[in-house]
Short mmCIF file of C-alpha atoms in Angstrom, two decimals:
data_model
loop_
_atom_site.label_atom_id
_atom_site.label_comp_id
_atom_site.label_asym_id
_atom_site.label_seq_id
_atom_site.Cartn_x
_atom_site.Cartn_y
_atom_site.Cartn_z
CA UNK A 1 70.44 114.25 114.12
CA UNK A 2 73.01 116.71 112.39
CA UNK A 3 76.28 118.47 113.79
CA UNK A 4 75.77 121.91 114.58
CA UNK A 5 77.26 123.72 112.21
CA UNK A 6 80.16 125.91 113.56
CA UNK A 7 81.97 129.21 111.34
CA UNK A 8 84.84 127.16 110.31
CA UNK A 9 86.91 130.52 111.29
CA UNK A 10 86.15 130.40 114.83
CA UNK A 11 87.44 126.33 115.21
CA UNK A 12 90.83 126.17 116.98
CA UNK A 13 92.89 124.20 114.88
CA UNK A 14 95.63 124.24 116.99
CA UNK A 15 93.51 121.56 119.17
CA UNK A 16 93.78 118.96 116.00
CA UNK A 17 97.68 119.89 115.65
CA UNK A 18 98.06 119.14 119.28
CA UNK A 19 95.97 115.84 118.75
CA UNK A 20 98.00 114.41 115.85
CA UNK A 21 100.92 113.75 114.39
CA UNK A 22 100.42 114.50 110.92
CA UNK A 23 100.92 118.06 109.44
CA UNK A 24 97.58 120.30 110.45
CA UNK A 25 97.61 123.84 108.13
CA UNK A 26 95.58 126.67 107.36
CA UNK A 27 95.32 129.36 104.25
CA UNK A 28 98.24 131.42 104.41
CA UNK A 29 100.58 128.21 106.22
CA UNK A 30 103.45 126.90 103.99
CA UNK A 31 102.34 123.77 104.00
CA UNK A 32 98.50 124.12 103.10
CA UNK A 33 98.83 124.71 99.00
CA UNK A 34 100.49 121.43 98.63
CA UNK A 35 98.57 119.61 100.70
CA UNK A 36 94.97 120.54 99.52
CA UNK A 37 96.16 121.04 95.42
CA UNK A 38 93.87 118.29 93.70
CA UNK A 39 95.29 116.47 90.23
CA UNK A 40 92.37 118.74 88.35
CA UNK A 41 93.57 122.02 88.69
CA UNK A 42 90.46 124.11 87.67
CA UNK A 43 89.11 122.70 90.58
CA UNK A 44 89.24 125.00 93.53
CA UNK A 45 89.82 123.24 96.84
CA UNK A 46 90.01 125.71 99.77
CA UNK A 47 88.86 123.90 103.15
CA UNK A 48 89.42 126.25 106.15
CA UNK A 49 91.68 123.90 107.50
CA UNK A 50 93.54 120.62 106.08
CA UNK A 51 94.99 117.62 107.82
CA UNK A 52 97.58 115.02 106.34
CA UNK A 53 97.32 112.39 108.48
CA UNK A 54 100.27 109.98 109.65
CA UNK A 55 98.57 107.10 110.58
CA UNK A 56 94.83 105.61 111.26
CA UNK A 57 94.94 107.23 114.49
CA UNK A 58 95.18 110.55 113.09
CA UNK A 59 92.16 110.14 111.13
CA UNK A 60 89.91 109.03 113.86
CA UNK A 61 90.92 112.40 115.85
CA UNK A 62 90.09 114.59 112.81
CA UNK A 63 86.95 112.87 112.56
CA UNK A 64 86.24 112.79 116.23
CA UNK A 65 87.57 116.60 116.34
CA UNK A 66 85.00 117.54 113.40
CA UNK A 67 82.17 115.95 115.39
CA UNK A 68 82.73 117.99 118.15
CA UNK A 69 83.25 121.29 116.84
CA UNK A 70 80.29 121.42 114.23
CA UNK A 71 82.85 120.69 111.29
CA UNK A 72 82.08 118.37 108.10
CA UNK A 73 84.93 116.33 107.08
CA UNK A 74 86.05 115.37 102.94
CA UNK A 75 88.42 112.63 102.44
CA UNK A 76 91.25 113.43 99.72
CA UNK A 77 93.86 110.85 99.03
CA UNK A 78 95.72 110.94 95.59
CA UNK A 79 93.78 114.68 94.66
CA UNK A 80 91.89 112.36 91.49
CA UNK A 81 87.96 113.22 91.76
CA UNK A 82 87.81 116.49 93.93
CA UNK A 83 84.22 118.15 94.01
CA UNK A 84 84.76 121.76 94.98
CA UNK A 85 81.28 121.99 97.29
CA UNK A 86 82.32 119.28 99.16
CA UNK A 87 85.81 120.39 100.20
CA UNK A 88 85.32 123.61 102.15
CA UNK A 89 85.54 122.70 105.92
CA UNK A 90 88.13 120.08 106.91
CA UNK A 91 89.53 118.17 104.71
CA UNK A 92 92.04 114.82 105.47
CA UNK A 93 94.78 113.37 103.34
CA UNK A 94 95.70 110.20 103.24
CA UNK A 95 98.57 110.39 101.02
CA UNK A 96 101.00 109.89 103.55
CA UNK A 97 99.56 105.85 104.51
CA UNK A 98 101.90 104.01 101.79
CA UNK A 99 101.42 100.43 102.76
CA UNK A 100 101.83 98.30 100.47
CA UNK A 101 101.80 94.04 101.00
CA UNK A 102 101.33 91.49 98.49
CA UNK A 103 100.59 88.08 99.38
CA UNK A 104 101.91 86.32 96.51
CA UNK A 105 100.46 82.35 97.47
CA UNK A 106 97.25 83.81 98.15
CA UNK A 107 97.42 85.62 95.66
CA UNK A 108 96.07 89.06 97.46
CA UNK A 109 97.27 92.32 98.16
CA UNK A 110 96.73 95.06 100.97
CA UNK A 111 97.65 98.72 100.15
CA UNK A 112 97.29 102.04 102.21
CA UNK A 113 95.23 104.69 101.26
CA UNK A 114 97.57 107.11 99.69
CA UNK A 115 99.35 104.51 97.27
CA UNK A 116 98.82 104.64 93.64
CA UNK A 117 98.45 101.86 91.61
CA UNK A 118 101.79 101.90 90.36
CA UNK A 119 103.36 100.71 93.50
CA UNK A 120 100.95 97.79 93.60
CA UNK A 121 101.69 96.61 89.90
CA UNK A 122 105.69 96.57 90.03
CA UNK A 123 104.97 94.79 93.44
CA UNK A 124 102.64 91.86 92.29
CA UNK A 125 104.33 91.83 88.63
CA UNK A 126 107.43 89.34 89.85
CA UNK A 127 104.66 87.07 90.95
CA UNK A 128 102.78 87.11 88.01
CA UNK A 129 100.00 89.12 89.32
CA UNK A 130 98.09 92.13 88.73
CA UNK A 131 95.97 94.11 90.65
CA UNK A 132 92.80 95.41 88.42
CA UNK A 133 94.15 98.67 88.22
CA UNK A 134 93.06 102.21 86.34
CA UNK A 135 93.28 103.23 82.98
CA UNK A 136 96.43 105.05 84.38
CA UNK A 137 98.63 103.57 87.17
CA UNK A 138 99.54 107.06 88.53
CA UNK A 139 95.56 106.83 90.08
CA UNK A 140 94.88 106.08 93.63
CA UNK A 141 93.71 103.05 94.56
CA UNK A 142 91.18 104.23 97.31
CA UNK A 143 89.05 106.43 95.44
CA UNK A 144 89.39 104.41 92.45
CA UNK A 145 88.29 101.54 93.77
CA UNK A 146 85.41 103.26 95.93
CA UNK A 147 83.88 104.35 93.45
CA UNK A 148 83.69 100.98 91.46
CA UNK A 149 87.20 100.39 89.56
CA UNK A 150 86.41 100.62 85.66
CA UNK A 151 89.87 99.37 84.17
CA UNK A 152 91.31 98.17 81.34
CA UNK A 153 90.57 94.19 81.94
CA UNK A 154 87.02 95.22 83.11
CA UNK A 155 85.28 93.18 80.61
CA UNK A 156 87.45 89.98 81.69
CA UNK A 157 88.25 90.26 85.33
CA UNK A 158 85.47 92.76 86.08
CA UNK A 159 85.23 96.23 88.27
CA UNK A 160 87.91 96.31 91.09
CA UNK A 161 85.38 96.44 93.75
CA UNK A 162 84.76 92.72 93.01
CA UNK A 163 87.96 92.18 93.85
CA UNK A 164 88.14 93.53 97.43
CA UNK A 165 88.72 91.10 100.59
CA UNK A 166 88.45 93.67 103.52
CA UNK A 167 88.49 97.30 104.22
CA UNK A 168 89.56 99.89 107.31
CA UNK A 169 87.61 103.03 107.53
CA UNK A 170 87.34 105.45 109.63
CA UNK A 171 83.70 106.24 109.81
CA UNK A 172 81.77 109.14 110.68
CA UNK A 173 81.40 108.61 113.94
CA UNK A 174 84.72 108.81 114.74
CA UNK A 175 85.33 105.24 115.35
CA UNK A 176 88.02 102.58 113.49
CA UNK A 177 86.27 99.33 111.94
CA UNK A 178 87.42 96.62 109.19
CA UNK A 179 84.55 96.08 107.06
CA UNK A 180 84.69 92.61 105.22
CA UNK A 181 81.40 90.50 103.51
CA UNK A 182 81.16 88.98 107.56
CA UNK A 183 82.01 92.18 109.30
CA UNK A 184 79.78 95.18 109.17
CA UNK A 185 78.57 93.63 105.88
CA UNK A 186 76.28 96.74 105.17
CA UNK A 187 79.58 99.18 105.70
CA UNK A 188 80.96 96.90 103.17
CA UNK A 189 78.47 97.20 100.68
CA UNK A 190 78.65 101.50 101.07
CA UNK A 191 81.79 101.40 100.58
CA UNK A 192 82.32 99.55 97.41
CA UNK A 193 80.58 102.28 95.15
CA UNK A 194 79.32 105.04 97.28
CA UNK A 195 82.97 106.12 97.67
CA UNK A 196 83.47 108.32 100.60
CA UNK A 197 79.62 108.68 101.89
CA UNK A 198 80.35 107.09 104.88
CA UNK A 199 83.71 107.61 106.32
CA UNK A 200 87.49 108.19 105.09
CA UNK A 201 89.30 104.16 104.05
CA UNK A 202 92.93 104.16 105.53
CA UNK A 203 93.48 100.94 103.90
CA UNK A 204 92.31 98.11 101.66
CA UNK A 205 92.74 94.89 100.87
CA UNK A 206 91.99 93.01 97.52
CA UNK A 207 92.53 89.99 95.46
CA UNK A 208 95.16 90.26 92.69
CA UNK A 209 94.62 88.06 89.22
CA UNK A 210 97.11 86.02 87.80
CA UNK A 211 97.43 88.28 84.76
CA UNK A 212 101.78 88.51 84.01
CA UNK A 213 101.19 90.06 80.52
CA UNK A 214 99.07 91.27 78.21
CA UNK A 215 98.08 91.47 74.55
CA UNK A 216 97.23 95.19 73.64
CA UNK A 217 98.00 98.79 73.19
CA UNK A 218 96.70 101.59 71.48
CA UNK A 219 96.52 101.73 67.09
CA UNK A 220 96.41 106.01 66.15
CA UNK A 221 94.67 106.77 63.29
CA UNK A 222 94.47 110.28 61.60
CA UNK A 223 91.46 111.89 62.31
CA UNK A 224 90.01 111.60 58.82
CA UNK A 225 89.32 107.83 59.32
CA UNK A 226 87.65 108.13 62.11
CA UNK A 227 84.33 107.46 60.44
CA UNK A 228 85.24 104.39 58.64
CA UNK A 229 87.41 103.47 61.89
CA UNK A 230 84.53 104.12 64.78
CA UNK A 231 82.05 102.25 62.27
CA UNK A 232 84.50 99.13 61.90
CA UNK A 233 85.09 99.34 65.75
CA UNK A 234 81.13 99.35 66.57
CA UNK A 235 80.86 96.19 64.37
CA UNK A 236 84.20 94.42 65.48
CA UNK A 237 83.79 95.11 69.69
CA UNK A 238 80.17 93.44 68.88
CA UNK A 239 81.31 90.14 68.41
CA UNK A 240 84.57 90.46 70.76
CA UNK A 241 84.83 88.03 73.36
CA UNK A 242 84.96 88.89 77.00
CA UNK A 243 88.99 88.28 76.78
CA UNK A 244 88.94 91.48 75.20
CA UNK A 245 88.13 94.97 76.26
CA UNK A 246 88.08 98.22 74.45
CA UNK A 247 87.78 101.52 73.47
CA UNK A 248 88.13 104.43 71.67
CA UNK A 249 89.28 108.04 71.93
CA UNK A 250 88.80 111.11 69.66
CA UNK A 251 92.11 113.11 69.99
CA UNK A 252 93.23 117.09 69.96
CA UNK A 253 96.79 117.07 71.58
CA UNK A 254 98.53 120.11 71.83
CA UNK A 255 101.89 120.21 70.10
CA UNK A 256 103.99 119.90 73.04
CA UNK A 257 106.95 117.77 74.47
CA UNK A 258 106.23 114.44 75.17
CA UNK A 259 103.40 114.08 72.43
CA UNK A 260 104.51 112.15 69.51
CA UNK A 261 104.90 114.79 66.37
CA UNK A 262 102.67 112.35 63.94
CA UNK A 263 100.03 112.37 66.74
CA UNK A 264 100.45 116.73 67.69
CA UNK A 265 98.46 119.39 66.60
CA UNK A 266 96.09 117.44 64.69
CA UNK A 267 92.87 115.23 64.81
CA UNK A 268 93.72 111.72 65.67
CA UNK A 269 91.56 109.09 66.68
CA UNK A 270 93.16 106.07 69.54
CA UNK A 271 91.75 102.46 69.54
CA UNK A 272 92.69 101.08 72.59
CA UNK A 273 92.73 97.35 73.49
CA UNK A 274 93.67 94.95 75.66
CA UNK A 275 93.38 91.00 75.63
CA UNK A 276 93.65 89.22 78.49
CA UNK A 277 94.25 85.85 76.48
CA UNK A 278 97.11 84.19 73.98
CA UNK A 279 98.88 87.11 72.12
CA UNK A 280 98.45 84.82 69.38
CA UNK A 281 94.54 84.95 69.77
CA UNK A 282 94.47 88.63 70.53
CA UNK A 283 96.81 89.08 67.33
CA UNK A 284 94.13 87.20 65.02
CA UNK A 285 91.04 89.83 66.85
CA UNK A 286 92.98 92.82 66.76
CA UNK A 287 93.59 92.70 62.19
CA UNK A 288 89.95 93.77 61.97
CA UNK A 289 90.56 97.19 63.32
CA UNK A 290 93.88 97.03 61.92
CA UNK A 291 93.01 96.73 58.55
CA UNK A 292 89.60 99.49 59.46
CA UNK A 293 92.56 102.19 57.83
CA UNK A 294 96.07 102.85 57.57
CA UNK A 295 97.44 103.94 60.97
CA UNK A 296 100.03 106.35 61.93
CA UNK A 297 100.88 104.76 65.14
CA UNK A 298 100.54 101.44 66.33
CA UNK A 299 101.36 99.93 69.72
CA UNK A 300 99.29 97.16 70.14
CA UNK A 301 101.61 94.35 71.09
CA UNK A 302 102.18 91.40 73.49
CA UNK A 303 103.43 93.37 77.16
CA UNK A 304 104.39 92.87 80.79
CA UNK A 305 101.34 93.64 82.72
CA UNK A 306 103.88 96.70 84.20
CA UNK A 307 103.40 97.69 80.56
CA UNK A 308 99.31 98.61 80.86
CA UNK A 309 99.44 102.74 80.70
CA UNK A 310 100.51 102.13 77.19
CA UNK A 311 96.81 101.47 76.62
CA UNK A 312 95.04 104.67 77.10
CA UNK A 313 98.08 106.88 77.39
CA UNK A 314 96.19 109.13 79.92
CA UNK A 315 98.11 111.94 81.04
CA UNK A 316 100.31 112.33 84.38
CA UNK A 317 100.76 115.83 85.06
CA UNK A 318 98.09 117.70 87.09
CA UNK A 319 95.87 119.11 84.66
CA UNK A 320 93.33 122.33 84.61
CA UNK A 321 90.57 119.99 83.30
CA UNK A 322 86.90 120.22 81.84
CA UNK A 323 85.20 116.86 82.19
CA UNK A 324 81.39 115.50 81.21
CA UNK A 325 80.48 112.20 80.93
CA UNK A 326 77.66 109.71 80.90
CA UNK A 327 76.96 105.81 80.01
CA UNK A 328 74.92 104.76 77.02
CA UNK A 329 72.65 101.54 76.93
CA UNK A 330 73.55 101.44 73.26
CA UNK A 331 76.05 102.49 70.57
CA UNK A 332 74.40 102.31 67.13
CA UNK A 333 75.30 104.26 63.65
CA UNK A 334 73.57 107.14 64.64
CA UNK A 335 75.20 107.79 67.65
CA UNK A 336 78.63 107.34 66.11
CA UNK A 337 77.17 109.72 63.75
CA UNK A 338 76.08 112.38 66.32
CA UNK A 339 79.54 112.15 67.90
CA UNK A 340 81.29 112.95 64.87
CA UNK A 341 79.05 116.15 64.09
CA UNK A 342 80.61 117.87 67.19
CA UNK A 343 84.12 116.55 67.13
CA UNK A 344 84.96 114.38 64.13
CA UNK A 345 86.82 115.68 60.98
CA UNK A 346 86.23 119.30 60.01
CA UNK A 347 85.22 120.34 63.36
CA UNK A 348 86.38 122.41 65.31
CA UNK A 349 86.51 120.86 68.85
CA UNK A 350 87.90 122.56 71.98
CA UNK A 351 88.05 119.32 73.65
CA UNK A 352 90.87 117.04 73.81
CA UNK A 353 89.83 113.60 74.67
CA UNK A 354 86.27 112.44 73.46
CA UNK A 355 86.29 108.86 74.80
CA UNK A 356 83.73 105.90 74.34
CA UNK A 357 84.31 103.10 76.21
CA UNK A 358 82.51 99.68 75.53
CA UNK A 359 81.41 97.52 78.86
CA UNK A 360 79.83 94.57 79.38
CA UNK A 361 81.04 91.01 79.71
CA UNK A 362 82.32 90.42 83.50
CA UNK A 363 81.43 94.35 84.23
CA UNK A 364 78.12 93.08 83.89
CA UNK A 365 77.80 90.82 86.15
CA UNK A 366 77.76 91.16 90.17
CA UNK A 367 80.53 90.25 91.89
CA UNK A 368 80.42 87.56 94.90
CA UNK A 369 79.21 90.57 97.37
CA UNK A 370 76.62 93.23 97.14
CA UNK A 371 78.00 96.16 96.29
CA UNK A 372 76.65 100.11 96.14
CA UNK A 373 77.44 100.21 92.31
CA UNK A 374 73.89 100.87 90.13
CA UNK A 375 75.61 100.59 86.52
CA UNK A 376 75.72 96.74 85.94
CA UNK A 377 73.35 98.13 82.98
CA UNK A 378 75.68 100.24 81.34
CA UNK A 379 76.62 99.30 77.77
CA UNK A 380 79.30 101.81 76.95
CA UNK A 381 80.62 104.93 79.25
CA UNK A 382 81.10 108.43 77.24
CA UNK A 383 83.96 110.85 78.79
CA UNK A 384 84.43 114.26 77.63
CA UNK A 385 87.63 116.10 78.68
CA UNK A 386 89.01 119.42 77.45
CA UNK A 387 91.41 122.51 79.04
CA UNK A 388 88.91 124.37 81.37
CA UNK A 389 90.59 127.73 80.55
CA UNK A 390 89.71 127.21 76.84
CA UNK A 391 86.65 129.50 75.86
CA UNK A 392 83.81 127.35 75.04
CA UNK A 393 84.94 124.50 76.55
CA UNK A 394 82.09 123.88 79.07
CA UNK A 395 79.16 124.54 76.60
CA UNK A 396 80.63 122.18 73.89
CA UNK A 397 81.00 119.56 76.33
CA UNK A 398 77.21 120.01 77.47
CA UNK A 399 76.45 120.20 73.45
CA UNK A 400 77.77 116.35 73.64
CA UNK A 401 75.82 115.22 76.22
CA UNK A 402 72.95 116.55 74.68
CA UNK A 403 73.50 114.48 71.41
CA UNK A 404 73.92 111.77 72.80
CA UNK A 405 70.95 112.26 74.61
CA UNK A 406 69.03 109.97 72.60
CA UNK A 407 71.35 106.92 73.42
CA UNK A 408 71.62 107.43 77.59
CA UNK A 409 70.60 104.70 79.42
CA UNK A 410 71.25 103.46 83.40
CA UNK A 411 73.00 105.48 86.33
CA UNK A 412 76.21 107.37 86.00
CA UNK A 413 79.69 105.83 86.93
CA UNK A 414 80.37 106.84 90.68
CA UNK A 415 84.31 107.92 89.47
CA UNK A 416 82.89 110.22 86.45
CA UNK A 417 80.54 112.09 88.12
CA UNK A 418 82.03 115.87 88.72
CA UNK A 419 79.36 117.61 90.75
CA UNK A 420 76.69 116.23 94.03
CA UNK A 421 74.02 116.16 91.77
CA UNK A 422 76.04 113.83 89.52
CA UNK A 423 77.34 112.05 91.90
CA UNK A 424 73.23 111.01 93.61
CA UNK A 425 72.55 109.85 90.07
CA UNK A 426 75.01 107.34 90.21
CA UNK A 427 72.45 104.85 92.53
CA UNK A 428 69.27 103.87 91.72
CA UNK A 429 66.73 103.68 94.73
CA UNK A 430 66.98 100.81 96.23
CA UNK A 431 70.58 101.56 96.25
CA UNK A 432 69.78 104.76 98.01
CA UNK A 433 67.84 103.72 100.29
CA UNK A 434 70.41 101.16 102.19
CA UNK A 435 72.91 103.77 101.82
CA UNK A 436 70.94 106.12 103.98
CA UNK A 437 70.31 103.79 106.26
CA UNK A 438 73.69 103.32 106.37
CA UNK A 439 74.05 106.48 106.94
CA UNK A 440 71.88 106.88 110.04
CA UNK A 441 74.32 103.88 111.65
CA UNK A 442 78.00 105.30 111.16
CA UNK A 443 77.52 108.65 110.21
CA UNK A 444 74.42 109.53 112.55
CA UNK A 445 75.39 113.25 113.08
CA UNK A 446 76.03 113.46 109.05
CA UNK A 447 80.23 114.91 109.18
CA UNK A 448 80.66 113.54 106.41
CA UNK A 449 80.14 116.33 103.90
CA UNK A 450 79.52 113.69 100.89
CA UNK A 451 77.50 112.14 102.73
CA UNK A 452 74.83 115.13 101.99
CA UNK A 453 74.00 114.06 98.72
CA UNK A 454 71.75 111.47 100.24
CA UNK A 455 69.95 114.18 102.35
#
C-alpha cells in the first residue's frame, strides 16, 4: 500500500499550523527561506510547505497530517546532506529540539535532534569525555550519526553508530517509539545507517568515550611535495596502529579572510591526524610524515578533545558546494598516481578539497548491534568537493571518479552519497532486503519520501 498522492498545492496547511506549535510556512511566508535553506547552498530545497517542529508531538502530527492528505514527508535537522528530489512536499525541522544530557558516571549522553556536535563536546569535555563526533563539530548529530558516523577517532573508537544506546523516532506511520537493541530491534538496526528511510529521530542517545585529549592536528605542505608526501603517507598509515587515524587532503583555498596567507591561493596538500594514545607515542609516529618534506604549517600537537576541528579544518559557513565521492578497497602507487594527474602540481583543478581518507582498524569491525551500514569493507573513502558555480566543476569531479575507477571497491558511505541512486548503493542486499521489510512495518503507506529508494 502507498499514500495517494495529493497536488501538494491543494493541501490546507493551515490544518498542520492549527495542529502544532512549531512555525508551519509556505513559499512566499517570511519565515519559509530560513527554515528550508540547507548548509549546501547549490542545493535547491523548495518543499510546498515546511514545518519546524517544537517538540516530538509536533512531529507525529506532521507525519500523521502527511498520511492523511497524500503528502510524503523529508526530515531536515542541521541542513548537512540535503538531496533536492527528496525535499519537495513537506519537509520537518528538527532544529529547534536542543536537548542535550550527559551522564557523566555512566559515561553516556542523550542529545535532541537539532543539536550539533559542538554542544555535546564542551558538555562531556569537563568529564573527560567525548562523544565520537564529525570531522567538524558544527555537524548535526542526527544525520551524522544515521548515516553511520565516520570521525576522526574512527579507526580507534569506531563509527558513531556503535556507540548508540537508544533512539526516539517518529516513524512513518505516524506513531512515537524508542528503538533500543531490546525494543523494536529491527527499527534499530534501520536506523543506524539507513538514515531517514524510516521515520524522522527527535532524539538520541549514545555512549561517550573517555577520550579528554588528543594527540594530532593537521601538517600543510606546499603542493609541490605532494608526491613525495602522499607516497610517504601510503607507506607510513600502512603500518599505523589502530591508535591512530588519518588522512589526507589536496588543497585550492581561495585567498580570502580567515585562510592562512602561506596556505591561500596556492596548491597545498593537509595531513591530518589524530592519536588517540600518549602524545609521547603519537609524537614518535607522527616524525615519519614530518620529515616526508618541509612543511609550511604544522599543527599537529597534544589538544583538549574541545580542540578536534583543528584536524580537518572543514569549513563553517554554508557553502554552494560540488561534492563526489566513493570508497576504495585499496590505495596503491598507482592510484596516488592517478590522483595527482587531475589535481596534483601543475594542474589546474577547479576543486578545492580532494580528500582520501584511510579506514580500517575498529571501523572495520561490527559494533555490539546489527546495524544497516554495508561498508565494514571499505579501505579508504575518496571525497571530492569544489564551488558548484565554478565552470567545470561537475565534469572534473566525475573525471576523478573515473580514475579511480580501477581502485573502487564495497558500498558507498550512507553520509557521502549526494543523489537516491547514490544513496541505494550504500547497502548491499541482504541489507536491503531487511530494510524493506522494515519498511512494510513502520512506513506501510511509504510517506517517507527517502524511503523510495528502496522501491
Amino acid at each position: 500500500m502507498t499514500i495517494a498522492q495529493t497536488s501538494p498545492a491543494a493541501v490546507p496547511f493551515a490544518e498542520l499550523d492549527a495542529l502544532t506549535i512549531g512555525t508551519v510556512a509556505v513559499p512566499g511566508d517570511r519565515a519559509y527561506d530560513a527554515l528550508v535553506s540547507p548548509w549546501n547552498l547549490a542545493v535547491p530545497v523548495q518543499p510546498a510547505a515546511v514545518l519546524a517542529a517544537f517538540d516530538a508531538q509536533d512531529v507525529v502530527e506532521a507525519v500523521q497530517f502527511a498520511a492523511r492528505h497524500g503528502l510524503r514527508v523529508t526530515p531536515q535537522a542541521t541542513g548537512h546532506g540535503p538531496m533536492a528530489e527528496l525535499t519537495t512536499e513537506l519537509l520537518v525541522t528538527t532544529k529547534d529540539l536542543d536537548e542535550v544530557v550527559i551522564h557523566p558516571e555512566e559515561g553516556w549522553a542523550r542529545a535532541g535532534a537539532g543539536v550539533k556536535w559542538l554542544k555535546v563536546v564542551e558538555a562531556a569535555a569537563p568529564y573527560g569525555l567525548a562523544p565520537l563526533s564529525g570531522s567538524i563539530t558544527d555537524v548535526g548529530i542526527v544525520g551524522y550519526t544515521t548515516g553511520g558516523g565516520l570521525g576522526p577517532m574512527a579507526r580507534t573508537h569506531g563509527l558513531a553508530i556503535d556507540k548508540v544506546r537508544a533512539i526516539e523516532v517518529v516513524t512513518g506511520d505516524g506513531v512515537l517509539r524508542r528503538a533500543t537493541p531490546t525494543e523494536h530491534p529491527e527499527l534499530f538496526f534501520a536506523l543506524r545507517g539507513a538514515k531517514g528511510m524510516l521515520g524522522i529521530v527527535t532524539a538520541i542517545e549514545f555512549d561517550l568515550v573517555d577520550q579528554p585529549s588528543f594527540y594530532g592536528g593537521s601538517t600543510w605542505f606546499d603542493g609541490a611535495d605532494a608526491p613525495a608526501v602522499i607516497d610517504a603517507w601510503r607507506t607510513w598509515s600502512a603500518e599505523l596502529p589502530e591508535e591512530g587515524t588519518t588522512s589526507f587532503a589536496l588543497f585550492q583555498l581561495p585567498d580570502m579572510e580567515g585562510v592562512p596567507p602561506m596556505l591561500a591561493g596556492r596548491l597545498t596538500l593537509s595531513v591530518r591526524f589524530v592519536w588517540t594514545g600518549s602524545a609521547e607515542e603519537g609524537e614518535r609516529w607522527f616524525a615519519a610524515m614530518r620529515a616526508a618534506a618541509p612543511a609550511i604549517l604544522d599543527d599537529v600537537a597534544d589538544k583538549p578533545y574541545t580542540a578536534i576541528d583543528s584536524v580537518h579544518t572543514d569549513p563553517l559557513d554554508p557553502t554552494p558546494a560540488h561534492e563526489a565521492a566513493d570508497v576504495l578497497a585499496e590505495f596503491p602507487a598507482e592510484a596516488a598516481d592517478a590522483l595527482l594527474a587531475l589535481t596534483g602540481p601543475g594542474v589546474v583543478s577547479p576543486q578545492i578539497l580532494v580528500e582520501v581518507r584511510q579506514l580500517g582498524g575498529a571501523y572495520a569491525r561490527p559494533g555490539e548491534h546489527p546495524a544497516a551500514f554495508a561498508s565494514r569493507d571499505a579501505a579508504y573513502s575518496l571525497l571530492v568537493v569544489g564551488i558548484s558555480e565554478v565552470p567545470g566543476v561537475e565534469d572534473h569531479a566525475a573525471a576523478i571518479l573515473d580514475a579511480m575507477a580501477p581502485w573502487v571497491g564495497g558500498h558507498r558511505l550512507p553520509n557521502f552519497t549526494f543523489t537516491p541512486e547514490e544513496y541505494a548503493d550504500a547497502y548491499d542486499e541482504v541489507t536491503l532486503a531487511r530494510l524493506r521489510r522494515a519498511r512494510r512495518t513502520y512506513d506501510p503507506a511509504g510517506v517517507l519520501m527517502i524511503g523510495g529508494v528502496l522501491a
